[in-house]
Coordinates of C-alpha atoms in Angstrom, one line a residue:
Chain A
M22 CA 3.6 -34.5 39.5
H23 CA 2.4 -31.0 39.4
P24 CA -0.4 -30.6 36.9
I25 CA 1.4 -27.7 35.2
V26 CA 4.6 -29.8 34.6
A27 CA 2.4 -32.7 33.3
T28 CA 0.6 -30.4 30.9
I29 CA 3.9 -28.9 29.6
L30 CA 5.4 -32.3 29.2
Q31 CA 2.4 -33.5 27.3
R32 CA 2.4 -30.5 25.0
L33 CA 6.2 -30.9 24.4
G34 CA 5.6 -34.5 23.5
F35 CA 2.9 -33.6 21.1
G36 CA 5.2 -30.9 19.6
L37 CA 8.0 -33.4 19.1
F38 CA 5.6 -35.8 17.5
T39 CA 4.4 -33.0 15.1
L40 CA 8.1 -32.2 14.3
F41 CA 8.7 -35.9 13.5
V42 CA 5.6 -36.1 11.2
V43 CA 6.6 -32.8 9.5
S44 CA 10.2 -34.1 8.9
V45 CA 8.7 -37.2 7.3
I46 CA 6.5 -35.1 5.0
I47 CA 9.5 -32.9 4.0
F48 CA 11.7 -35.9 3.5
S49 CA 9.1 -37.5 1.2
A50 CA 9.5 -34.5 -1.1
L51 CA 12.5 -36.3 -2.6
E52 CA 10.4 -39.5 -3.0
L53 CA 7.9 -37.7 -5.2
L54 CA 10.5 -36.5 -7.7
P55 CA 10.2 -37.9 -11.2
G56 CA 12.7 -40.7 -12.0
D57 CA 14.8 -38.8 -14.6
F58 CA 15.8 -36.2 -12.0
G59 CA 19.5 -37.1 -12.2
E60 CA 19.6 -36.1 -15.8
A61 CA 17.7 -32.9 -15.2
V62 CA 20.2 -31.8 -12.6
L63 CA 23.3 -32.9 -14.3
G64 CA 22.3 -31.7 -17.8
Q65 CA 21.7 -33.3 -21.1
A66 CA 25.4 -34.3 -21.6
A67 CA 25.6 -36.4 -18.4
T68 CA 27.0 -39.9 -18.9
E69 CA 25.2 -43.0 -17.7
E70 CA 27.9 -43.4 -15.0
S71 CA 27.7 -39.9 -13.6
V72 CA 23.9 -40.2 -13.4
A73 CA 24.2 -43.5 -11.6
A74 CA 26.8 -42.0 -9.3
F75 CA 24.5 -39.1 -8.5
R76 CA 21.6 -41.4 -7.8
E77 CA 23.8 -43.4 -5.5
E78 CA 24.9 -40.3 -3.7
L79 CA 21.3 -39.4 -3.1
G80 CA 21.0 -43.0 -1.8
L81 CA 18.2 -43.9 -4.2
D82 CA 19.4 -47.5 -4.2
K83 CA 18.4 -47.9 -0.5
P84 CA 14.9 -48.3 0.8
P85 CA 13.2 -45.0 1.9
Y86 CA 13.0 -45.7 5.7
I87 CA 16.8 -46.3 5.9
R88 CA 17.4 -43.1 4.0
Y89 CA 15.0 -41.2 6.2
F90 CA 17.0 -42.1 9.3
E91 CA 20.3 -41.3 7.6
W92 CA 18.9 -38.0 6.6
I93 CA 17.3 -37.0 9.9
G94 CA 20.5 -38.2 11.7
A95 CA 22.6 -35.9 9.4
V96 CA 20.2 -33.0 10.0
A97 CA 20.4 -33.4 13.7
T98 CA 24.2 -33.1 13.5
G99 CA 24.0 -30.0 11.4
D100 CA 24.7 -31.6 8.0
L101 CA 21.9 -30.6 5.7
G102 CA 23.3 -32.3 2.6
T103 CA 24.7 -30.8 -0.6
S104 CA 23.1 -28.3 -3.0
F105 CA 22.1 -29.5 -6.5
S106 CA 23.3 -26.3 -8.1
G107 CA 27.0 -26.2 -9.3
R108 CA 26.9 -29.8 -10.4
A109 CA 27.8 -30.4 -14.1
A110 CA 27.9 -33.3 -16.4
S111 CA 31.6 -32.9 -16.8
G112 CA 32.0 -34.5 -13.4
V113 CA 33.5 -31.3 -11.8
D114 CA 31.6 -30.8 -8.5
R115 CA 31.4 -27.2 -7.5
S116 CA 28.3 -27.6 -5.3
R117 CA 28.3 -26.2 -1.8
S118 CA 27.0 -27.8 1.3
V119 CA 23.5 -26.6 2.2
A120 CA 24.5 -25.7 5.8
E121 CA 27.1 -23.4 4.5
L122 CA 24.5 -21.6 2.3
V123 CA 21.8 -21.5 5.0
A124 CA 23.7 -20.5 8.1
P125 CA 24.5 -16.8 7.4
R126 CA 21.1 -16.2 5.8
L127 CA 19.3 -17.8 8.7
W128 CA 21.1 -15.3 11.0
N129 CA 20.0 -12.4 8.8
T130 CA 16.4 -13.6 8.8
L131 CA 16.4 -14.0 12.6
F132 CA 17.8 -10.5 12.9
L133 CA 15.0 -9.1 10.8
A134 CA 12.3 -11.1 12.6
G135 CA 13.8 -10.0 16.0
M136 CA 14.0 -6.4 15.0
T137 CA 10.4 -6.5 13.8
A138 CA 9.3 -8.1 17.1
V139 CA 11.1 -5.5 19.1
I140 CA 9.2 -2.8 17.3
A141 CA 5.9 -4.5 16.8
V142 CA 5.1 -6.1 20.2
P143 CA 5.5 -3.0 22.4
L144 CA 3.6 -0.9 19.8
A145 CA 0.8 -3.4 19.6
L146 CA 0.5 -3.6 23.4
F147 CA 0.5 0.2 23.7
L148 CA -2.1 0.7 21.0
G149 CA -4.3 -2.2 22.3
I150 CA -4.2 -0.9 25.9
T151 CA -4.8 2.8 24.9
T152 CA -7.6 2.0 22.5
A153 CA -9.3 -0.1 25.3
L154 CA -8.8 2.9 27.7
Y155 CA -10.3 5.4 25.3
R156 CA -12.7 3.1 23.5
N157 CA -15.2 4.5 21.0
S158 CA -13.2 7.7 20.9
I159 CA -12.0 9.2 17.6
Y160 CA -8.5 7.8 18.5
D161 CA -9.9 4.3 18.9
R162 CA -11.8 4.5 15.6
T163 CA -8.9 5.8 13.7
V164 CA -6.5 3.2 15.0
N165 CA -9.1 0.5 14.3
A166 CA -9.8 1.6 10.8
T167 CA -6.1 1.9 10.0
T168 CA -5.2 -1.5 11.3
L169 CA -8.2 -3.1 9.6
T170 CA -7.0 -1.7 6.3
A171 CA -3.4 -2.8 6.9
I172 CA -4.5 -6.4 7.8
S173 CA -6.3 -6.9 4.4
F174 CA -3.5 -5.6 2.2
P175 CA -1.0 -8.1 0.8
E176 CA 2.5 -7.7 2.1
F177 CA 4.0 -6.6 -1.1
F178 CA 1.5 -3.8 -1.5
V179 CA 2.4 -2.4 1.9
A180 CA 6.1 -2.8 1.0
Y181 CA 5.8 -0.9 -2.3
L182 CA 3.7 1.8 -0.8
L183 CA 6.4 2.3 1.9
I184 CA 9.1 2.3 -0.8
L185 CA 7.1 4.9 -2.9
F186 CA 6.7 7.3 0.0
L187 CA 9.7 6.7 2.3
S188 CA 12.3 5.9 -0.3
S189 CA 11.4 7.3 -3.7
L190 CA 9.4 10.5 -3.1
Y191 CA 11.1 11.3 0.3
P192 CA 14.4 9.5 0.3
I193 CA 14.6 8.8 4.0
F194 CA 15.4 5.1 4.0
P195 CA 17.1 2.9 1.3
S196 CA 14.8 0.8 -0.8
L197 CA 17.2 -2.1 -0.9
A198 CA 18.2 -3.8 2.3
N199 CA 21.5 -5.2 1.0
I200 CA 23.6 -6.0 4.0
D201 CA 26.6 -8.4 4.6
D202 CA 28.6 -9.6 7.6
T203 CA 30.8 -6.4 7.6
T204 CA 27.9 -4.0 7.8
P205 CA 28.1 -2.2 11.2
F206 CA 25.1 -2.6 13.6
L207 CA 23.6 0.8 13.2
E208 CA 24.0 0.8 9.4
R209 CA 22.3 -2.6 9.4
V210 CA 19.3 -1.4 11.4
Y211 CA 19.0 1.7 9.1
R212 CA 19.0 -0.3 5.9
M213 CA 16.5 -2.8 7.4
A214 CA 14.1 -0.1 8.5
L215 CA 11.7 -0.5 5.6
P216 CA 11.4 -4.3 5.7
A217 CA 11.0 -4.2 9.4
L218 CA 8.4 -1.5 9.1
T219 CA 6.4 -3.5 6.5
L220 CA 6.4 -6.6 8.7
T221 CA 5.4 -4.5 11.7
L222 CA 2.4 -3.0 9.9
V223 CA 1.3 -6.5 8.8
I224 CA 1.4 -8.1 12.3
V225 CA 0.6 -5.1 14.6
A226 CA -3.0 -5.0 13.5
H227 CA -3.9 -8.5 14.7
M228 CA -2.0 -8.3 18.0
M229 CA -3.5 -4.9 18.8
R230 CA -7.0 -5.9 18.1
M231 CA -6.7 -9.1 20.2
T232 CA -5.2 -7.1 23.1
R233 CA -8.1 -4.6 22.9
A234 CA -10.7 -7.4 22.7
A235 CA -9.1 -9.3 25.6
I236 CA -9.2 -6.3 27.9
I237 CA -12.7 -5.1 26.8
N238 CA -14.0 -8.7 27.4
L239 CA -12.8 -8.6 31.0
L240 CA -14.3 -5.2 31.6
A241 CA -17.8 -6.9 31.7
S242 CA -16.8 -9.1 34.6
P243 CA -18.1 -8.4 38.2
Y244 CA -14.8 -7.9 39.8
I245 CA -14.1 -5.0 37.4
E246 CA -17.4 -3.4 38.4
M247 CA -16.4 -3.9 42.0
A248 CA -13.1 -2.0 41.4
Q249 CA -15.1 0.8 39.7
L250 CA -17.5 1.0 42.6
K251 CA -14.6 1.2 44.9
G252 CA -13.6 4.4 43.1
A253 CA -10.6 3.3 41.1
S254 CA -9.8 5.5 38.2
R255 CA -10.3 4.2 34.6
S256 CA -6.6 3.7 33.9
E257 CA -6.2 2.0 37.3
V258 CA -9.0 -0.4 36.5
I259 CA -7.5 -1.4 33.2
L260 CA -3.8 -1.5 34.2
K261 CA -4.1 -3.0 37.6
H262 CA -7.3 -5.1 37.5
A263 CA -8.0 -6.1 33.9
L264 CA -4.5 -6.4 32.3
P265 CA -3.1 -9.1 34.6
N266 CA -6.0 -11.4 33.6
A267 CA -5.6 -10.5 29.9
W268 CA -1.9 -11.6 29.7
S269 CA -2.7 -15.1 28.7
P270 CA -4.6 -14.4 25.5
I271 CA -2.2 -11.6 24.7
A272 CA 0.8 -13.8 25.0
T273 CA -0.8 -16.4 22.9
V274 CA -1.6 -14.0 20.1
I275 CA 1.9 -12.5 20.2
A276 CA 3.5 -15.9 19.8
F277 CA 1.0 -16.8 17.0
N278 CA 2.0 -13.6 15.2
L279 CA 5.7 -14.2 15.6
A280 CA 5.0 -17.6 13.9
Y281 CA 3.1 -15.8 11.2
L282 CA 6.2 -13.5 10.8
V283 CA 8.1 -16.6 9.6
V284 CA 5.8 -16.8 6.5
G285 CA 5.5 -13.1 5.9
V286 CA 9.3 -12.8 5.9
V287 CA 9.5 -14.7 2.6
V288 CA 7.7 -12.1 0.5
V289 CA 9.2 -9.1 2.2
E290 CA 12.8 -10.4 1.8
V291 CA 12.2 -10.8 -1.9
V292 CA 10.8 -7.2 -2.2
F293 CA 13.7 -5.7 -0.5
V294 CA 16.3 -8.1 -1.8
Y295 CA 17.3 -8.9 1.7
P296 CA 19.8 -11.8 1.9
G297 CA 17.6 -14.0 4.2
I298 CA 16.6 -17.6 4.2
G299 CA 13.2 -16.8 2.5
Q300 CA 14.9 -15.4 -0.6
L301 CA 17.2 -18.5 -0.6
M302 CA 14.2 -20.7 -0.5
V303 CA 12.4 -18.9 -3.4
D304 CA 15.6 -19.1 -5.5
A305 CA 16.0 -22.8 -4.7
V306 CA 12.3 -23.4 -5.7
T307 CA 12.9 -21.6 -9.1
T308 CA 16.0 -23.8 -9.8
R309 CA 14.4 -26.9 -8.2
D310 CA 17.3 -27.3 -5.8
I311 CA 15.5 -29.8 -3.6
P312 CA 18.1 -30.2 -0.7
V313 CA 18.1 -26.4 -0.1
V314 CA 14.3 -26.3 -0.4
Q315 CA 14.0 -29.2 2.1
A316 CA 16.4 -27.5 4.6
C317 CA 14.6 -24.2 4.4
A318 CA 11.2 -25.8 4.7
L319 CA 12.4 -27.8 7.7
I320 CA 13.8 -24.6 9.4
F321 CA 10.6 -22.6 8.7
A322 CA 8.3 -25.4 9.8
A323 CA 10.4 -26.1 13.0
T324 CA 10.3 -22.4 14.0
Y325 CA 6.6 -22.3 13.3
I326 CA 5.9 -25.4 15.4
I327 CA 8.1 -24.2 18.3
L328 CA 6.5 -20.8 18.4
N329 CA 3.0 -22.3 18.3
L330 CA 4.0 -24.7 21.0
L331 CA 5.3 -21.8 23.1
A332 CA 2.0 -20.0 22.6
D333 CA 0.2 -23.1 23.8
I334 CA 2.3 -23.5 26.9
I335 CA 2.2 -19.8 27.8
G336 CA -1.6 -19.9 27.4
T337 CA -1.8 -22.8 29.7
V338 CA 0.6 -21.6 32.3
T339 CA -0.8 -18.1 32.7
N340 CA -4.4 -19.3 32.8
P341 CA -5.0 -21.6 35.8
R342 CA -8.5 -22.4 34.6
L343 CA -7.1 -24.3 31.6
L344 CA -5.3 -26.6 34.0
H345 CA -8.4 -28.2 35.2
P346 CA -10.2 -29.5 32.1
R347 CA -13.8 -30.6 32.3
Chain B
M9 CA -51.6 -32.6 8.4
T10 CA -54.6 -34.8 9.0
Q11 CA -55.5 -33.4 12.4
Q12 CA -56.9 -29.9 12.4
P13 CA -57.1 -27.9 15.7
D14 CA -60.7 -27.7 16.9
T15 CA -60.7 -23.9 17.3
Y16 CA -59.7 -23.1 13.8
S17 CA -60.8 -19.7 12.6
A18 CA -60.1 -18.2 9.2
A19 CA -60.3 -14.7 10.7
S20 CA -57.4 -15.3 13.1
E21 CA -55.2 -16.5 10.3
K22 CA -56.3 -13.6 8.0
S23 CA -55.5 -11.1 10.7
N24 CA -51.7 -11.7 10.5
P25 CA -51.1 -12.4 6.9
R26 CA -47.6 -13.6 6.0
I27 CA -46.6 -12.2 2.7
R28 CA -44.8 -14.8 0.6
R29 CA -41.9 -13.0 -1.0
T30 CA -40.0 -14.3 -4.0
F31 CA -36.4 -15.2 -3.7
L32 CA -35.3 -12.0 -5.4
Q33 CA -37.5 -9.9 -3.1
R34 CA -36.0 -11.5 -0.1
I35 CA -32.5 -10.8 -1.3
W36 CA -33.4 -7.2 -2.0
N37 CA -34.9 -6.8 1.4
G38 CA -31.7 -8.0 3.0
L39 CA -29.6 -5.7 0.9
R40 CA -31.7 -2.7 1.7
K41 CA -30.7 -3.0 5.3
A42 CA -27.0 -3.6 4.5
P43 CA -24.5 -1.0 5.8
L44 CA -22.6 1.2 3.5
S45 CA -19.4 -0.9 3.8
A46 CA -21.3 -4.0 2.5
W47 CA -22.7 -2.1 -0.4
F48 CA -19.3 -0.8 -1.3
G49 CA -17.9 -4.4 -1.1
L50 CA -20.8 -5.8 -3.2
I51 CA -20.4 -3.1 -5.9
V52 CA -16.6 -3.7 -6.1
I53 CA -17.0 -7.5 -6.3
A54 CA -19.7 -7.1 -9.0
F55 CA -17.5 -4.7 -11.0
Y56 CA -14.5 -7.2 -10.8
C57 CA -16.7 -10.1 -11.9
V58 CA -18.0 -8.1 -14.9
V59 CA -14.5 -7.1 -15.9
A60 CA -13.3 -10.7 -15.5
L61 CA -16.1 -12.1 -17.6
L62 CA -16.0 -9.6 -20.3
A63 CA -12.2 -9.3 -20.4
P64 CA -11.8 -9.9 -24.2
I65 CA -14.4 -7.2 -24.9
I66 CA -13.0 -4.6 -22.5
A67 CA -9.3 -5.1 -23.2
P68 CA -8.2 -3.0 -26.1
Y69 CA -5.4 -5.4 -27.2
G70 CA -4.4 -9.0 -26.9
E71 CA -3.2 -10.5 -23.7
A72 CA 0.4 -11.1 -24.9
Q73 CA 0.4 -8.6 -27.8
I74 CA 3.8 -6.9 -27.9
F75 CA 4.3 -3.3 -29.0
P76 CA 7.6 -1.9 -30.2
A77 CA 8.1 0.6 -27.3
P78 CA 8.8 -0.9 -23.8
Y79 CA 8.0 1.3 -20.7
E80 CA 5.8 3.7 -22.7
P81 CA 4.3 6.4 -20.5
W82 CA 0.6 6.8 -19.9
S83 CA -1.1 8.0 -23.0
S84 CA -4.4 7.7 -24.9
A85 CA -3.1 4.7 -26.9
H86 CA -1.9 2.9 -23.8
I87 CA -4.0 4.1 -20.8
F88 CA -1.5 2.8 -18.2
G89 CA 1.5 2.6 -20.6
T90 CA 3.4 -0.5 -21.6
D91 CA 5.6 -2.9 -19.5
Q92 CA 9.2 -4.0 -19.8
I93 CA 8.7 -5.8 -23.1
G94 CA 6.1 -3.6 -24.5
R95 CA 2.8 -5.2 -23.5
D96 CA -0.2 -2.9 -22.8
I97 CA -0.6 -2.6 -19.0
F98 CA -4.3 -2.0 -19.0
T99 CA -5.0 -5.1 -21.1
R100 CA -2.8 -7.2 -18.8
L101 CA -4.6 -5.8 -15.8
V102 CA -8.0 -6.9 -17.2
Y103 CA -6.7 -10.3 -18.2
G104 CA -4.7 -10.6 -15.0
G105 CA -7.9 -10.2 -13.0
R106 CA -9.6 -12.8 -15.1
N107 CA -6.7 -15.3 -14.6
T108 CA -6.0 -14.7 -10.9
M109 CA -9.7 -14.6 -9.9
G110 CA -10.6 -17.6 -12.0
I111 CA -7.8 -19.7 -10.6
A112 CA -8.6 -18.6 -7.1
L113 CA -12.3 -19.4 -7.5
V114 CA -11.6 -22.9 -8.9
T115 CA -9.0 -23.6 -6.1
T116 CA -11.4 -22.5 -3.4
L117 CA -14.3 -24.6 -4.8
L118 CA -12.0 -27.6 -5.0
S119 CA -10.8 -27.1 -1.5
F120 CA -14.4 -26.9 -0.2
V121 CA -15.3 -30.1 -2.1
I122 CA -12.3 -31.9 -0.6
G123 CA -12.3 -30.4 2.9
G124 CA -16.0 -30.1 3.3
G125 CA -16.8 -33.5 1.9
L126 CA -14.2 -35.3 4.1
A127 CA -15.2 -33.3 7.2
L128 CA -18.9 -34.2 6.7
A129 CA -18.0 -37.9 6.2
A130 CA -15.7 -37.8 9.3
S131 CA -18.3 -36.1 11.5
I132 CA -21.0 -38.5 10.5
S133 CA -19.1 -41.8 10.7
R134 CA -16.8 -40.7 13.6
G135 CA -14.5 -43.6 14.7
W136 CA -11.2 -44.3 13.0
L137 CA -11.9 -42.3 9.8
D138 CA -12.4 -39.2 11.9
Q139 CA -9.3 -39.9 13.9
V140 CA -7.1 -40.5 10.9
L141 CA -8.4 -37.4 9.0
S142 CA -8.2 -35.1 12.0
R143 CA -4.6 -36.1 12.9
T144 CA -3.5 -35.8 9.2
V145 CA -5.0 -32.3 9.1
D146 CA -3.2 -31.4 12.4
A147 CA 0.1 -32.5 10.9
L148 CA -0.5 -30.7 7.6
M149 CA -1.5 -27.5 9.4
A150 CA 1.7 -27.5 11.4
I151 CA 3.6 -26.3 8.3
P152 CA 2.9 -22.8 7.2
S153 CA 1.0 -23.1 4.0
L154 CA 3.1 -20.7 1.9
I155 CA 6.2 -22.6 2.8
F156 CA 4.5 -25.9 2.1
A157 CA 3.2 -24.6 -1.3
L158 CA 6.7 -23.5 -2.2
M159 CA 8.2 -26.9 -1.4
L160 CA 5.5 -28.8 -3.4
L161 CA 5.9 -26.4 -6.3
S162 CA 9.6 -27.1 -6.4
I163 CA 8.8 -30.8 -6.8
F164 CA 5.8 -30.7 -9.2
G165 CA 6.9 -27.6 -11.2
S166 CA 5.1 -24.4 -11.6
N167 CA 2.1 -24.9 -13.8
V168 CA -1.6 -23.9 -13.3
T169 CA -2.8 -27.5 -12.7
S170 CA -0.3 -28.2 -9.9
L171 CA -0.8 -24.7 -8.5
I172 CA -4.5 -25.3 -8.2
C173 CA -4.2 -28.8 -6.8
I174 CA -1.5 -27.9 -4.2
I175 CA -3.2 -24.8 -2.8
A176 CA -6.6 -26.6 -2.8
V177 CA -5.3 -29.5 -0.8
L178 CA -3.4 -27.3 1.6
D179 CA -6.4 -25.0 2.0
S180 CA -8.9 -27.9 2.4
T181 CA -7.3 -28.6 5.9
R182 CA -8.7 -25.3 7.2
V183 CA -12.1 -26.0 5.6
F184 CA -12.0 -29.4 7.2
R185 CA -11.4 -28.0 10.6
L186 CA -14.3 -25.5 10.4
T187 CA -16.8 -27.8 8.7
R188 CA -16.1 -30.6 11.2
S189 CA -16.5 -28.3 14.2
V190 CA -19.9 -27.0 13.0
A191 CA -21.1 -30.3 11.6
I192 CA -20.3 -32.2 14.8
N193 CA -23.0 -30.2 16.6
V194 CA -25.6 -31.0 13.9
V195 CA -24.8 -34.7 13.7
V196 CA -26.1 -35.4 17.2
M197 CA -29.5 -34.0 16.4
D198 CA -32.5 -36.3 16.5
Y199 CA -33.5 -35.8 12.9
V200 CA -30.1 -37.1 11.7
E201 CA -30.6 -40.1 13.9
A202 CA -34.0 -40.5 12.4
A203 CA -32.6 -40.3 8.9
R204 CA -30.0 -42.9 9.8
L205 CA -32.7 -45.2 11.2
R206 CA -34.7 -44.9 8.1
G207 CA -31.7 -46.3 6.3
E208 CA -30.5 -43.3 4.4
K209 CA -27.1 -43.5 2.8
L210 CA -24.1 -41.4 3.9
G211 CA -24.4 -39.1 0.8
W212 CA -28.0 -38.3 1.6
I213 CA -27.4 -37.5 5.3
M214 CA -24.5 -35.2 4.2
R215 CA -26.4 -33.4 1.5
R216 CA -29.9 -33.2 2.8
E217 CA -29.7 -33.3 6.6
I218 CA -26.5 -31.6 7.6
L219 CA -25.3 -29.3 4.8
P220 CA -28.4 -27.0 4.9
N221 CA -27.9 -26.5 8.6
I222 CA -24.3 -25.5 8.4
M223 CA -24.5 -23.3 5.3
P224 CA -24.1 -19.8 6.8
P225 CA -20.7 -20.3 8.4
L226 CA -19.5 -22.2 5.3
V227 CA -20.6 -19.4 3.0
A228 CA -18.8 -16.8 5.1
E229 CA -15.8 -19.1 5.3
F230 CA -15.9 -19.4 1.5
G231 CA -15.4 -15.6 1.2
L232 CA -12.5 -15.6 3.6
R233 CA -10.9 -18.7 2.1
F234 CA -11.3 -17.1 -1.4
C235 CA -9.4 -14.0 -0.1
F236 CA -6.7 -16.2 1.4
V237 CA -6.3 -18.3 -1.7
F238 CA -6.3 -15.2 -3.9
L239 CA -3.5 -13.6 -1.8
T240 CA -1.5 -16.9 -1.7
I241 CA -1.7 -17.2 -5.5
A242 CA -0.8 -13.5 -5.9
A243 CA 2.2 -13.9 -3.5
L244 CA 3.4 -17.1 -5.3
S245 CA 3.2 -15.4 -8.7
F246 CA 4.9 -12.4 -7.2
L247 CA 7.7 -14.7 -6.1
G248 CA 7.9 -16.0 -9.7
V249 CA 6.7 -19.5 -9.0
G250 CA 3.0 -19.1 -9.5
I251 CA 1.2 -18.4 -12.8
Q252 CA 3.8 -18.3 -15.5
P253 CA 4.2 -15.9 -18.4
P254 CA 2.8 -15.2 -21.0
S255 CA -0.4 -15.5 -18.9
A256 CA -1.1 -12.2 -17.2
D257 CA -1.6 -12.0 -13.5
W258 CA -1.5 -9.3 -10.9
G259 CA 1.2 -10.8 -8.7
S260 CA 3.8 -11.1 -11.3
M261 CA 2.8 -7.7 -12.9
V262 CA 3.8 -6.1 -9.6
R263 CA 7.2 -7.8 -9.7
E264 CA 7.9 -7.0 -13.3
N265 CA 7.1 -3.3 -13.0
A266 CA 8.5 -2.8 -9.5
S267 CA 11.6 -0.9 -10.6
L268 CA 9.4 1.9 -11.9
I269 CA 8.8 3.0 -8.4
Q270 CA 12.3 4.4 -8.2
F271 CA 11.3 7.1 -10.7
A272 CA 8.5 8.5 -8.6
K273 CA 10.1 11.9 -8.4
Y274 CA 10.3 12.4 -12.1
D275 CA 7.1 10.6 -13.3
M276 CA 4.5 9.9 -10.7
K277 CA 2.3 8.1 -13.1
A278 CA 4.9 5.6 -14.1
A279 CA 5.6 4.9 -10.4
M280 CA 1.9 4.1 -9.9
T281 CA 2.1 1.4 -12.5
P282 CA 3.3 -1.5 -10.2
L283 CA 0.8 -0.2 -7.6
L284 CA -2.2 -0.7 -9.8
P285 CA -2.2 -4.5 -9.8
A286 CA -1.2 -4.5 -6.1
G287 CA -4.0 -2.0 -5.3
A288 CA -6.5 -4.1 -7.3
I289 CA -5.6 -7.1 -5.1
A290 CA -5.9 -5.1 -1.9
L291 CA -9.3 -3.6 -3.0
L292 CA -10.8 -7.0 -3.8
T293 CA -9.6 -8.3 -0.4
V294 CA -11.1 -5.4 1.5
A295 CA -14.3 -5.7 -0.5
V296 CA -14.8 -9.4 0.2
N297 CA -14.0 -8.8 3.9
F298 CA -16.6 -6.1 4.1
V299 CA -19.3 -8.4 2.6
V300 CA -18.3 -11.4 4.8
D301 CA -18.4 -9.2 7.9
W302 CA -21.9 -8.0 7.1
F303 CA -23.0 -11.6 6.2
L304 CA -21.6 -12.9 9.5
H305 CA -23.3 -10.1 11.4
K306 CA -26.5 -11.0 9.7
T307 CA -26.4 -14.7 10.3
S308 CA -24.3 -14.4 13.5
G309 CA -22.5 -17.6 12.8
L310 CA -19.0 -18.6 13.5
R311 CA -15.9 -16.8 12.5
D312 CA -12.6 -18.5 12.2
E313 CA -9.9 -16.0 13.1
H314 CA -6.6 -17.2 11.9

């Protein structure tokens, strides 16, 4: 087998194993619940029978490993269980299925993350390459100082600063990103401008600095000196000679930051009241709606693992040296 | 020390005297050469610490004292006005700093005790203990820590004890990684082998042989971890699942007063109110980062970019 295929298969296998372990951890969340949880969900007035029925519905009468396989099997077929909210002691069950709650919001979150990536990745590459080209110039220093500051600010600080300047003082963008299915595409992009901009500011700094560092690192190598002695211009040296070798670290850091986006999205969604999966999760945590929390955690963790796996694979494939370990 | 070199001369030793400086003098010497950014960071951190320690003296009112007028504008009685139920913002800023920083400090210390201790034990004993711990850490690190913290908080409920324990355990995974990677290089040294042969116990080797040699990267990591924990707690409180009222803290203060931003056109001062705690968080993060940068530059140790 070709070594690249073998490496990829090995990484995929490890990724799958990680996913399995993570799903076990998330599943055990229900195990750790205190025993009187049925009464807590159904309310004080719940009868013995309804609590018993609720416990049976959760499958608490079966051993954990059987329940795990039932749960993971259901998740694999898209059935994420039923929300705790909407249940009452009266026996009337108004609860909704978790999949129904999660699906539209997941699409919204992916849209926001995608929009941020479309803005942030080209911007970071452009800034990284130009600062490497004109390094130690005023431009380089300004960009560096700005990104360093942005990287150490908490997301909600950046978000509220943007609201203050771009929405309150100079009403250019709306401060609330309330969208629904019927919102037309352009309107949607316009309303999501501020959340996307916040996330962009948060992740661009890291990507840009890594791009710059990767290129500058390569500039010390002999083949770059050769190109310079040959008489190649500065931009030619960087774009034609240095950049192709820098792709691997750059791709890795981009994938890492997209994975980071998954976490950053939670706070930003709450600030802008954006109907995404992060806000759903926070609401579910406040009301201790465990099935929804589990589903959201599983989705976030899976995205995070898959993106990190992707970063790993890209890093391996684009760098032939990693294919031959010591 | 029984054998003296034959050609010992007092004059040669006298010619290059080595001045023994006291601990404080050495610190001052290091500080004198520190760049402006590090000085700025140190002054900010010192200021924050003083405010946090002297909170009851500095704050003009009680932490949860309620005044009749909510959303009072900035005035001499209430320097930064009052919040949505009439509590003095300045007082809550001071107490909020005390609460958030105190909890973050305890959490970071706990995560270093757990993560650092386990990492040292793993790197010394190797074998199955190392394997089990390393793989567990790998699995825990595969879940983004904010998401994990949210999930655990929904199970254990939002109170300060569970907040501290959850974040400390989640954060100790990163401490474990770093400590193990630096300790593994020290463990193979001859003097550790010598200590082992003399029959020293695990605790002694950890404390007296390895820890002093891996201190600089750990100290720097402590600063960075503190920032990270501090931001996580602020973010969780901001989301409403961290530190619970009536305790003041910067994260939830931002959330409670956020609506004031909408009135920036009419009253700029009021619009600044939610930005004060957010700015305080940002300033502390920047300050700690400056100091850590300088410290790392000085000791040129490892830096864990994450």
